[in-house]
Amino acid sequence: MTPARDERPDPEDSAHTIASLWALRLCELLCALMFATALPWQQPFAWFAIIAGLGMFRWWHVNRPSFRARPRLQRRRIYRIYMWVLMSYVGSACYFLYVPGNVPIQAVLMSYLLGNATLIAVRLTGDLMRTTIALCLAVLPTSIRFIVEGAADNTLLMLMGIGGIFMTITMVFLSRAQESSVLHQYEQRRRAEAATNAVAAMGLSKSRFFAAVSHDLRQPVHAIGLYLAPLHALAQNAQDRAALRAVEGINQSWRALDGLLSQVLDLTRMDSGVVKADLQPTEIAPLVTSLVMQHSAVAEAAGVRVVALVRPGAFAMADGLMLIRMLSNLLDNAIKFSPPGGSVLVVLRNGGGHWRLQVRDSGVGIAQSAQERIFEEFVQIDNDARDRQHGLGLGLAIAKRFALLMNGNIEVRSALGRGCCMTITLPRANPPAATEAADGVEHRLDTGPGELLPQTGHFVPVLAMRNVLLVEDDSLVAGATRELLTSWGLRVRHVETAAEAFREAEYGDVAICDARLPHSASGLDVALAMRDIGKKVLLISGETNAALREAAQQHQLLLLTKPVSPPQLLSALQNL
Ligand code: ADP
């Protein structure tokens, strides 16, 4: 037997329906009535009562949950036993229901047998062996008796017998064709399922891999970022130009690494369903105006004019941070791909139940054939050398996912050499009754790493606290954070575990807690306990964990996600 034949579901598993149960009983009752016209009535009624009883018992048994729970091969064996018993009994009709010389009643018998044969063929679709044996048991004995008895003096009877055999052979052939078609379909379905499972398993292991890598990769990136500011200050104090250049180089690489890490992680998080849009009525105009202002320096340097025509009072149902990220990417691209002297226009159009926010440029444009591909990951047109100065090719892939998460879309209309029009579609929203206060939690769907290095001189910020309890198990991160905080004039006591944190709980007025602590301790619990004794608390996580984000939001804790740049840490401490 081929594996497909062995493994496919048994056709009888779905064949014993309530409809078939009662339809058969009705046929048997009608046949019993017809035979009662030619035989003493007890004889046909007893015969049909037995077969009805057997059939009903089988139906009851095979539909029991305990039977369904049996292994497939055991079920198959039991189906077979029932089939052999029932069909042998049906075959015995040639003895018990045979009425010599009464052709019409023999015709009824043959119809009953052929009806049964058809039912078997349908019920056992795709199982040639079982069908053939069942048909032979049910129809052949009577057909042979008809031929033998009819050969002497009853041609009609003989022809009915030959017809029975002919019909049996035909059904066997049909069943054979049916079996190969069923096996083929089953094999195809099995292959498709195997392929789907393999893809799902790959996706899952990819998500798991990135979830694991996410935490461990963010730690050193975070630490490098924190070390850079004091290093820059040292180099500046020492007036060491070479050191300053080196620090600036490291700074640029850090920003590139941070950008790449954040974008790749955002993509995988979205693909694994971790990121949910926080949909709120969001006014579009202020958001566009502020983004255009943010891009004005870059636009000016590129000699491109940016104009926004967005009416105030238009609200979309959107996640503000996602919309900012999308729009910022579109503006970046529009400016980047426009020639000096070109212009970029941001317009808001009314699209029925939707808003259509368009970013149009007069740049190089995108060929028709490439327009679908630009929304795929790492696709860049005309950057085969993969020069990272030209971006990563992830911006539009992320923008597309953001748009879909917000129940909107993003589309491109362009022609080569004739500029490009990117359209974000978003559902309309009614203006909120009152503007809600910010929830205090930082949603890090990257607003960018921020300015890493202070531009001038050694920088000592004004902070309302003096002593900080730092709860961090990663020595690299702890060292970097301590260095930075000390350079801001703070005193730091560092502990690694939750137990140590509780022992040192009296120290300082602020606690900075890592969210994941050794021995499966929760930084969130430590942070909450610290807050309960009157400390200000900042929670820092190496993972972009939706559950943690929600918990922090619920407890109104300030949460930052690594890598955190010095300005982000500073502003969080100032906000405390
Ligand atoms: P990146 O800009 O970082 O390379 P994106 O995903 O934002 O990545 O864009 C993918 C590609 O789409 C770009 O490399 C560019 O080839 C093309 N593209 C995007 N916007 C424009 C535009 N306004 N004009 C011309 N080409 C564009």
Coordinates of C-alpha atoms and ligand atoms in Angstrom, one line a residue:
M1 CA 0.0 0.0 0.0
T2 CA 1.2 3.5 -0.7
P3 CA 1.6 5.8 2.2
A4 CA -1.2 8.0 0.9
R5 CA -3.6 5.0 0.9
D6 CA -2.6 4.1 4.4
E7 CA -2.8 7.5 5.9
R8 CA -5.8 9.0 4.3
P9 CA -9.0 9.4 6.5
D10 CA -11.4 6.4 6.3
P11 CA -14.3 7.1 3.9
E12 CA -16.7 5.5 6.4
D13 CA -15.7 8.1 9.1
S14 CA -18.1 10.6 7.5
A15 CA -20.5 8.2 5.8
H16 CA -22.8 7.1 8.6
T17 CA -25.1 10.1 8.7
I18 CA -28.6 10.3 10.3
A19 CA -30.1 10.9 6.8
S20 CA -28.6 7.6 5.4
L21 CA -29.9 5.8 8.5
W22 CA -33.5 6.7 8.0
A23 CA -33.5 6.6 4.2
L24 CA -32.3 3.0 4.3
R25 CA -34.9 2.0 6.9
L26 CA -37.6 3.5 4.7
C27 CA -36.4 1.5 1.6
E28 CA -36.3 -1.7 3.7
L29 CA -39.9 -1.1 4.9
L30 CA -41.1 -0.5 1.3
C31 CA -39.3 -3.7 0.1
A32 CA -40.7 -5.7 3.0
L33 CA -44.2 -4.6 2.0
M34 CA -43.7 -5.5 -1.6
F35 CA -42.3 -9.0 -0.7
A36 CA -45.2 -9.5 1.6
T37 CA -47.4 -9.6 -1.5
A38 CA -45.6 -12.7 -2.8
L39 CA -44.4 -14.5 0.5
P40 CA -45.9 -15.1 3.9
W41 CA -45.5 -11.6 5.4
Q42 CA -43.5 -12.8 8.4
Q43 CA -40.7 -14.0 6.2
P44 CA -39.8 -10.7 4.5
F45 CA -40.5 -8.6 7.6
A46 CA -38.2 -10.9 9.7
W47 CA -35.5 -10.7 7.1
F48 CA -35.7 -6.9 6.7
A49 CA -36.1 -6.4 10.5
I50 CA -32.7 -8.2 11.0
I51 CA -30.9 -6.1 8.5
A52 CA -32.5 -2.9 9.8
G53 CA -31.5 -3.9 13.4
L54 CA -27.9 -4.6 12.3
G55 CA -27.7 -1.4 10.3
M56 CA -29.1 0.7 13.3
F57 CA -26.7 -1.0 15.7
R58 CA -23.8 -0.3 13.5
W59 CA -24.9 3.4 13.1
W60 CA -25.2 3.7 16.9
H61 CA -21.8 2.1 17.5
V62 CA -19.7 3.9 14.9
N63 CA -21.1 7.3 16.0
R64 CA -20.2 6.8 19.7
P65 CA -17.5 9.2 20.9
S66 CA -15.5 6.2 22.3
F67 CA -15.5 4.6 18.9
R68 CA -14.5 7.9 17.2
A69 CA -11.6 8.1 19.7
R70 CA -10.2 4.7 18.7
P71 CA -7.1 4.7 16.5
R72 CA -7.8 4.9 12.8
L73 CA -6.6 1.3 12.0
Q74 CA -8.9 -0.1 14.7
R75 CA -11.8 1.8 13.3
R76 CA -11.1 0.5 9.9
R77 CA -11.0 -3.1 11.1
I78 CA -14.4 -2.7 12.8
Y79 CA -15.9 -1.0 9.7
R80 CA -14.8 -4.0 7.7
I81 CA -16.3 -6.6 10.0
Y82 CA -19.6 -4.8 9.9
M83 CA -19.4 -4.6 6.2
W84 CA -18.6 -8.3 5.7
V85 CA -21.4 -9.3 8.1
L86 CA -24.1 -7.0 6.6
M87 CA -23.2 -7.7 3.0
S88 CA -23.1 -11.5 3.5
Y89 CA -26.5 -11.1 5.0
V90 CA -27.7 -9.0 2.1
G91 CA -26.3 -11.8 -0.2
S92 CA -28.5 -14.3 1.6
A93 CA -31.5 -12.7 0.1
C94 CA -31.1 -15.0 -2.9
Y95 CA -32.1 -17.8 -0.5
F96 CA -34.6 -16.2 1.8
L97 CA -36.4 -13.8 -0.5
Y98 CA -36.3 -15.9 -3.7
V99 CA -39.8 -16.6 -5.1
P100 CA -39.6 -19.1 -8.0
G101 CA -41.5 -18.1 -11.1
N102 CA -42.4 -14.6 -9.9
V103 CA -40.4 -12.3 -12.2
P104 CA -41.7 -8.9 -10.9
I105 CA -40.8 -9.7 -7.3
Q106 CA -37.3 -10.9 -8.5
A107 CA -37.0 -7.5 -10.2
V108 CA -37.7 -5.8 -6.9
L109 CA -35.1 -8.0 -5.3
M110 CA -32.5 -7.1 -7.9
S111 CA -33.4 -3.3 -7.6
Y112 CA -32.9 -3.6 -3.8
L113 CA -29.5 -5.3 -4.2
L114 CA -28.3 -2.8 -6.9
G115 CA -29.6 0.1 -4.7
N116 CA -27.5 -1.4 -1.9
A117 CA -24.5 -1.8 -4.2
T118 CA -24.7 1.9 -5.2
L119 CA -24.8 3.0 -1.6
I120 CA -21.7 0.9 -0.9
A121 CA -19.9 2.3 -3.8
V122 CA -20.7 5.9 -2.7
R123 CA -20.0 5.2 1.0
L124 CA -16.6 3.6 0.3
T125 CA -15.5 6.1 -2.3
G126 CA -11.9 5.7 -3.0
D127 CA -11.5 2.3 -1.3
L128 CA -11.4 -0.2 -4.2
M129 CA -10.7 -3.4 -2.3
R130 CA -13.5 -2.9 0.3
T131 CA -16.0 -1.8 -2.4
T132 CA -15.2 -4.9 -4.6
I133 CA -15.6 -7.4 -1.8
A134 CA -18.8 -5.8 -0.5
L135 CA -20.3 -5.7 -4.0
C136 CA -19.4 -9.3 -4.6
L137 CA -20.9 -10.4 -1.3
A138 CA -24.1 -8.5 -1.8
V139 CA -25.0 -8.9 -5.5
L140 CA -23.2 -11.9 -6.9
P141 CA -25.0 -14.7 -5.1
T142 CA -28.4 -13.5 -6.3
S143 CA -27.1 -12.7 -9.8
I144 CA -25.7 -16.2 -10.1
R145 CA -28.9 -17.8 -8.9
F146 CA -30.9 -15.8 -11.4
I147 CA -28.6 -16.9 -14.3
V148 CA -28.7 -20.6 -13.2
E149 CA -32.4 -20.7 -12.6
G150 CA -33.3 -18.5 -15.6
A151 CA -31.0 -20.5 -18.0
A152 CA -33.5 -23.4 -18.0
D153 CA -36.7 -21.6 -19.0
N154 CA -36.7 -17.9 -17.9
T155 CA -34.7 -15.6 -20.2
L156 CA -35.8 -12.5 -18.4
L157 CA -34.6 -13.8 -15.0
M158 CA -31.3 -14.8 -16.7
L159 CA -30.9 -11.4 -18.2
M160 CA -31.5 -9.8 -14.8
G161 CA -28.8 -12.0 -13.3
I162 CA -26.4 -11.0 -16.2
G163 CA -27.4 -7.3 -15.6
G164 CA -26.5 -7.7 -11.9
I165 CA -23.0 -9.0 -12.7
F166 CA -22.5 -6.4 -15.4
M167 CA -23.5 -3.6 -12.9
T168 CA -21.1 -5.0 -10.3
I169 CA -18.2 -5.1 -12.7
T170 CA -19.0 -1.5 -13.9
M171 CA -19.1 -0.3 -10.3
V172 CA -15.8 -1.9 -9.6
F173 CA -14.2 -0.1 -12.5
L174 CA -15.8 3.2 -11.5
S175 CA -14.5 2.6 -8.0
R176 CA -11.0 2.0 -9.3
A177 CA -11.1 5.4 -11.2
Q178 CA -12.5 7.0 -8.1
E179 CA -9.8 5.6 -5.9
S180 CA -6.9 6.9 -8.0
S181 CA -8.6 10.3 -8.2
V182 CA -9.2 10.4 -4.4
L183 CA -5.6 9.3 -3.7
H184 CA -4.3 12.0 -6.0
Q185 CA -6.4 14.7 -4.3
Y186 CA -5.4 13.4 -0.9
E187 CA -1.7 13.4 -1.9
Q188 CA -2.0 17.0 -3.2
R189 CA -3.7 18.1 0.0
R190 CA -1.1 16.4 2.1
R191 CA 1.7 18.1 0.2
A192 CA 0.0 21.5 0.5
E193 CA -0.6 21.0 4.2
A194 CA 3.1 19.9 4.7
A195 CA 4.2 23.0 2.8
T196 CA 1.9 25.3 4.9
N197 CA 3.1 23.6 8.1
A198 CA 6.7 24.0 7.1
V199 CA 6.2 27.7 6.3
A200 CA 4.3 28.2 9.6
A201 CA 7.1 26.5 11.5
M202 CA 9.7 28.6 9.8
G203 CA 7.7 31.7 10.6
L204 CA 7.4 30.7 14.2
S205 CA 11.0 29.8 14.6
K206 CA 11.9 33.1 12.9
S207 CA 9.7 35.0 15.4
R208 CA 11.2 33.0 18.3
F209 CA 14.7 33.6 17.0
F210 CA 14.1 37.4 16.7
A211 CA 12.4 37.6 20.0
A212 CA 15.4 35.9 21.6
V213 CA 17.9 38.0 19.6
S214 CA 16.0 41.2 20.3
H215 CA 16.7 41.2 24.0
D216 CA 20.3 40.1 23.7
L217 CA 21.1 42.4 20.8
R218 CA 19.6 45.5 22.4
Q219 CA 21.7 45.2 25.6
P220 CA 25.1 45.9 24.0
V221 CA 23.7 48.5 21.6
H222 CA 22.0 50.2 24.5
A223 CA 25.3 50.1 26.5
I224 CA 27.4 51.5 23.6
G225 CA 24.9 54.4 23.3
L226 CA 25.1 55.2 27.0
Y227 CA 28.9 55.1 26.9
L228 CA 29.2 57.5 24.0
A229 CA 28.0 60.7 25.7
P230 CA 30.6 60.6 28.5
L231 CA 33.3 59.5 26.0
H232 CA 32.4 62.5 23.8
A233 CA 32.6 64.8 26.8
L234 CA 36.0 63.4 27.8
A235 CA 37.4 63.9 24.3
Q236 CA 36.0 67.4 24.2
N237 CA 37.5 68.3 27.6
A238 CA 40.8 67.0 26.4
Q239 CA 40.5 69.0 23.2
D240 CA 41.5 65.8 21.4
R241 CA 40.4 66.2 17.7
A242 CA 41.3 62.7 16.7
A243 CA 39.3 61.2 19.6
L244 CA 36.4 63.5 18.8
R245 CA 36.4 62.3 15.2
A246 CA 36.5 58.7 16.3
V247 CA 33.6 59.3 18.7
E248 CA 31.6 60.9 16.0
G249 CA 32.3 57.9 13.7
I250 CA 31.2 55.5 16.4
N251 CA 28.1 57.7 17.0
Q252 CA 27.2 57.4 13.3
S253 CA 27.7 53.7 13.3
W254 CA 25.6 53.4 16.5
R255 CA 22.8 55.3 14.9
A256 CA 22.9 53.1 11.8
L257 CA 22.9 50.0 13.9
D258 CA 20.1 51.3 16.1
G259 CA 18.1 52.2 13.0
L260 CA 18.6 48.8 11.4
L261 CA 17.9 46.9 14.6
S262 CA 14.7 48.8 15.3
Q263 CA 13.4 48.5 11.8
V264 CA 14.1 44.8 11.5
L265 CA 12.6 44.1 14.9
D266 CA 9.6 46.2 14.2
L267 CA 9.0 44.1 11.1
T268 CA 9.3 40.8 12.8
R269 CA 7.2 42.0 15.7
M270 CA 4.5 43.1 13.3
D271 CA 4.7 39.8 11.4
S272 CA 4.3 37.8 14.7
G273 CA 1.3 39.9 15.6
V274 CA 2.9 41.5 18.7
V275 CA 2.3 45.1 17.5
K276 CA -1.3 46.4 17.8
A277 CA -2.3 49.8 16.6
D278 CA -3.5 52.1 19.3
L279 CA -6.4 53.6 17.3
Q280 CA -7.5 57.0 18.4
P281 CA -9.1 59.9 16.7
T282 CA -6.0 61.7 15.5
E283 CA -5.9 65.2 13.9
I284 CA -3.9 65.1 10.8
A285 CA -3.0 68.8 10.2
P286 CA -0.8 69.4 13.3
L287 CA 1.0 66.1 12.7
V288 CA 1.8 67.0 9.1
T289 CA 2.9 70.6 10.0
S290 CA 5.3 69.4 12.7
L291 CA 6.8 66.8 10.3
V292 CA 7.2 69.3 7.5
M293 CA 9.0 71.5 10.0
Q294 CA 11.2 68.7 11.1
H295 CA 12.2 67.9 7.5
S296 CA 12.8 71.5 6.6
A297 CA 16.5 71.5 7.3
V298 CA 17.1 68.3 5.1
A299 CA 14.8 69.7 2.4
E300 CA 16.7 73.0 2.4
A301 CA 20.1 71.2 2.2
A302 CA 18.7 69.2 -0.8
G303 CA 17.3 72.4 -2.4
V304 CA 13.7 71.0 -2.3
R305 CA 10.7 73.0 -1.4
V306 CA 8.1 71.2 0.9
V307 CA 4.5 72.5 1.0
A308 CA 1.7 71.2 3.1
L309 CA -2.0 71.8 2.2
V310 CA -3.9 70.1 5.0
R311 CA -7.1 71.5 6.4
P312 CA -7.3 71.7 10.2
G313 CA -10.1 69.7 12.0
A314 CA -9.7 66.5 9.9
F315 CA -9.5 63.5 12.2
A316 CA -8.5 60.0 11.2
M317 CA -8.8 56.8 13.3
A318 CA -5.1 56.1 13.6
D319 CA -2.2 55.4 15.8
G320 CA -0.4 58.7 16.0
L321 CA 3.1 57.2 16.3
M322 CA 2.6 54.9 13.4
L323 CA 1.2 57.7 11.2
I324 CA 4.2 59.9 12.1
R325 CA 6.6 57.0 11.2
M326 CA 4.8 56.4 7.8
L327 CA 4.6 60.0 6.9
S328 CA 8.1 60.8 7.9
N329 CA 9.4 57.9 5.7
L330 CA 7.4 59.2 2.8
L331 CA 8.7 62.8 3.2
D332 CA 12.3 61.4 3.6
N333 CA 11.9 59.5 0.3
A334 CA 10.2 62.4 -1.5
I335 CA 13.0 64.8 -0.6
K336 CA 15.7 62.2 -1.2
F337 CA 14.5 61.3 -4.7
S338 CA 13.7 64.9 -5.8
P339 CA 16.3 66.9 -7.8
P340 CA 17.5 70.2 -6.5
G341 CA 14.9 72.8 -7.3
G342 CA 12.1 70.2 -7.1
S343 CA 9.1 70.4 -4.8
V344 CA 7.2 68.1 -2.5
L345 CA 3.5 68.6 -1.8
V346 CA 1.5 67.1 1.1
V347 CA -2.2 67.2 0.5
L348 CA -5.3 65.8 2.3
R349 CA -8.1 64.6 0.1
N350 CA -11.6 63.5 1.1
G351 CA -12.3 59.9 0.0
G352 CA -15.8 59.2 1.3
G353 CA -15.5 57.4 4.6
H354 CA -11.7 57.8 4.3
W355 CA -9.0 60.4 4.3
R356 CA -6.4 60.2 1.5
L357 CA -3.2 61.8 2.6
Q358 CA -0.9 62.3 -0.4
V359 CA 2.8 63.0 -0.6
R360 CA 3.7 64.1 -4.1
D361 CA 7.1 64.8 -5.4
S362 CA 8.7 65.9 -8.7
G363 CA 11.5 63.4 -8.5
V364 CA 12.9 60.4 -10.5
G365 CA 9.6 58.4 -10.2
I366 CA 9.2 54.6 -10.1
A367 CA 8.7 52.4 -13.1
Q368 CA 5.4 50.6 -13.3
S369 CA 7.1 47.2 -13.1
A370 CA 8.7 48.1 -9.8
Q371 CA 5.8 49.7 -8.1
E372 CA 4.5 46.5 -6.3
R373 CA 7.9 45.5 -5.2
I374 CA 8.8 48.7 -3.3
F375 CA 6.6 47.6 -0.4
E376 CA 8.6 44.4 0.1
E377 CA 11.4 44.2 2.6
F378 CA 14.9 45.3 1.6
V379 CA 13.8 46.3 -1.9
Q380 CA 15.5 49.4 -3.3
I381 CA 15.4 50.4 -6.9
D382 CA 18.7 51.3 -8.5
N383 CA 20.7 50.5 -5.4
D384 CA 22.2 47.2 -6.4
A385 CA 25.4 48.0 -4.5
R386 CA 23.2 48.2 -1.4
D387 CA 24.8 51.5 -0.4
R388 CA 23.4 52.1 3.2
Q389 CA 23.6 55.8 2.7
H390 CA 20.6 55.4 0.5
G391 CA 18.5 53.7 3.2
L392 CA 17.7 50.1 4.1
G393 CA 14.7 49.4 1.9
L394 CA 12.6 48.8 4.9
G395 CA 10.7 52.0 5.3
L396 CA 7.8 51.3 2.9
A397 CA 7.5 47.6 4.0
I398 CA 7.0 48.9 7.6
A399 CA 4.7 51.7 6.3
K400 CA 2.5 49.1 4.5
R401 CA 2.1 47.0 7.7
F402 CA 1.3 50.1 9.8
A403 CA -1.3 51.1 7.2
L404 CA -3.0 47.7 7.4
L405 CA -2.8 47.6 11.2
M406 CA -4.7 50.9 11.1
N407 CA -7.3 49.5 8.7
G408 CA -6.0 51.7 6.0
N409 CA -3.7 51.3 3.0
I410 CA -0.8 52.8 1.2
E411 CA -0.5 53.0 -2.6
V412 CA 1.8 54.4 -5.1
R413 CA 1.1 56.2 -8.4
S414 CA 4.1 57.1 -10.5
A415 CA 5.8 57.1 -13.8
L416 CA 9.6 57.0 -14.5
G417 CA 11.0 60.5 -14.6
R418 CA 7.6 62.1 -13.7
G419 CA 7.6 62.1 -9.9
C420 CA 5.8 60.0 -7.5
C421 CA 2.5 60.2 -5.5
M422 CA 2.2 58.1 -2.3
T423 CA -1.3 57.9 -0.9
I424 CA -2.1 56.8 2.7
T425 CA -5.7 55.9 3.2
L426 CA -7.1 56.0 6.7
P427 CA -10.7 55.7 8.1
R428 CA -12.3 59.0 9.2
A429 CA -13.0 59.6 12.8
N430 CA -15.1 62.1 14.7
P431 CA -13.2 64.7 16.7
P432 CA -12.9 63.5 20.4
A433 CA -15.1 65.3 22.9
A434 CA -12.0 66.3 25.0
T435 CA -8.3 65.7 24.4
E436 CA -7.1 63.0 26.7
A437 CA -4.0 63.4 28.7
A438 CA -0.9 61.4 27.6
D439 CA -0.6 58.1 29.4
G440 CA 3.0 58.6 30.4
V441 CA 4.3 55.4 28.7
E442 CA 6.7 55.7 25.9
H443 CA 5.5 53.7 22.9
R444 CA 8.7 53.0 21.1
L445 CA 7.7 52.5 17.5
D446 CA 10.8 54.3 16.8
T447 CA 10.6 58.0 16.8
G448 CA 14.3 57.6 16.0
P449 CA 17.3 57.4 18.4
G450 CA 17.3 61.1 18.9
E451 CA 20.4 63.3 19.1
L452 CA 23.0 61.1 20.8
L453 CA 25.8 63.5 21.5
P454 CA 25.5 67.0 22.9
Q455 CA 26.7 69.5 20.4
T456 CA 28.8 71.6 22.6
G457 CA 31.0 71.4 25.7
H458 CA 30.6 69.2 28.7
F459 CA 26.9 69.0 29.5
V460 CA 25.6 68.8 33.0
P461 CA 21.8 68.7 33.1
V462 CA 19.6 70.0 35.8
L463 CA 17.9 67.1 37.6
A464 CA 15.7 67.1 40.6
M465 CA 17.2 63.9 42.1
R466 CA 20.6 63.1 43.6
N467 CA 20.8 59.4 44.3
V468 CA 19.7 56.6 42.0
L469 CA 19.3 52.9 42.7
L470 CA 20.1 51.1 39.5
V471 CA 18.7 47.5 39.3
E472 CA 20.3 45.9 36.3
D473 CA 21.9 42.4 35.9
D474 CA 23.8 43.1 32.7
S475 CA 27.2 44.4 33.7
L476 CA 27.9 46.2 30.4
V477 CA 24.6 48.1 30.6
A478 CA 25.0 48.8 34.3
G479 CA 28.5 50.1 33.8
A480 CA 27.4 52.4 31.0
T481 CA 24.4 53.7 32.8
R482 CA 26.4 54.3 36.0
E483 CA 29.0 56.2 33.9
L484 CA 26.4 58.4 32.3
L485 CA 24.4 59.1 35.4
T486 CA 27.6 60.0 37.3
S487 CA 28.6 62.4 34.5
W488 CA 25.2 64.1 35.1
G489 CA 26.1 64.6 38.8
L490 CA 24.1 61.7 40.2
R491 CA 25.2 59.2 42.7
V492 CA 24.5 55.6 41.7
R493 CA 24.2 52.4 43.7
H494 CA 24.0 49.4 41.5
V495 CA 22.4 46.1 42.4
E496 CA 21.8 43.1 40.2
T497 CA 18.9 41.1 41.6
A498 CA 15.5 41.7 43.0
A499 CA 16.5 40.5 46.4
E500 CA 19.4 43.0 46.5
A501 CA 17.1 45.7 45.3
F502 CA 14.8 45.1 48.2
R503 CA 17.7 45.1 50.6
E504 CA 18.9 48.5 49.3
A505 CA 15.3 49.8 48.9
E506 CA 16.0 52.8 51.2
Y507 CA 18.8 54.1 48.9
G508 CA 18.0 57.2 46.8
D509 CA 14.9 58.9 45.6
V510 CA 14.8 57.2 42.1
A511 CA 15.0 53.6 41.0
I512 CA 15.9 52.6 37.5
C513 CA 14.8 48.9 37.0
D514 CA 15.5 46.5 34.2
A515 CA 12.4 44.6 33.3
R516 CA 14.0 41.2 33.2
L517 CA 16.0 40.3 36.3
P518 CA 17.9 37.1 37.2
H519 CA 16.1 34.0 38.6
S520 CA 13.0 34.9 36.6
A521 CA 12.3 37.9 38.9
S522 CA 10.1 40.6 37.4
G523 CA 11.5 44.1 37.2
L524 CA 7.9 45.3 37.0
D525 CA 7.2 43.9 40.5
V526 CA 10.4 45.5 41.9
A527 CA 9.5 48.8 40.3
L528 CA 6.0 48.7 41.8
A529 CA 7.4 47.8 45.2
M530 CA 9.9 50.7 45.0
R531 CA 7.1 53.1 44.1
D532 CA 5.0 51.9 47.0
I533 CA 7.8 53.1 49.4
G534 CA 7.7 56.5 47.8
K535 CA 10.5 56.3 45.1
K536 CA 10.2 57.6 41.6
V537 CA 10.6 54.7 39.2
L538 CA 11.8 54.2 35.7
L539 CA 11.4 50.8 34.0
I540 CA 13.7 49.9 31.1
S541 CA 13.0 46.8 29.0
G542 CA 15.2 45.0 26.5
E543 CA 12.2 43.5 24.8
T544 CA 9.3 45.1 23.0
N545 CA 6.8 43.1 25.0
A546 CA 3.1 44.1 24.5
A547 CA 2.1 42.5 27.8
L548 CA 4.7 44.5 29.7
R549 CA 3.7 47.7 27.9
E550 CA 0.1 47.2 28.8
A551 CA 1.0 46.4 32.4
A552 CA 3.2 49.5 32.6
Q553 CA 0.4 51.5 31.1
Q554 CA -2.1 50.1 33.6
H555 CA 0.1 51.0 36.6
Q556 CA 1.1 54.3 35.1
L557 CA 4.8 53.5 35.1
L558 CA 7.2 55.2 32.8
L559 CA 8.7 52.5 30.5
L560 CA 11.6 52.9 28.0
T561 CA 12.7 50.2 25.5
K562 CA 16.4 49.6 24.9
P563 CA 18.4 50.9 23.2
V564 CA 17.8 54.1 25.0
S565 CA 19.9 57.1 24.0
P566 CA 21.3 59.5 26.7
P567 CA 18.8 62.3 25.7
Q568 CA 15.9 59.8 26.0
L569 CA 17.1 58.7 29.5
L570 CA 17.6 62.3 30.5
S571 CA 14.2 63.4 29.4
A572 CA 12.6 60.4 31.1
L573 CA 14.4 61.3 34.4
Q574 CA 13.4 64.9 34.0
N575 CA 9.8 63.9 33.5
L576 CA 9.8 61.8 36.6
Ligands
ADP1 P1 14.6 53.3 1.6 O1 14.1 54.6 1.1 O2 15.1 53.3 2.9 O3 15.6 52.7 0.6 P2 11.9 52.5 1.3 O4 11.2 51.2 1.7 O5 11.4 53.7 1.9 O6 13.4 52.3 1.6 O7 11.8 52.6 -0.3 C1 12.1 51.5 -1.1 C2 12.5 52.0 -2.5 O8 11.3 52.6 -3.1 C3 13.5 53.1 -2.5 O9 14.8 52.5 -2.4 C4 13.3 53.7 -3.8 O10 13.9 52.9 -4.8 C5 11.8 53.6 -4.0 N1 11.1 54.8 -3.7 C6 10.4 55.1 -2.5 N2 9.9 56.3 -2.6 C7 10.3 56.9 -3.7 C8 10.0 58.2 -4.3 N3 9.3 59.1 -3.7 N4 10.6 58.4 -5.6 C9 11.3 57.4 -6.2 N5 11.5 56.2 -5.7 C10 11.0 55.9 -4.5

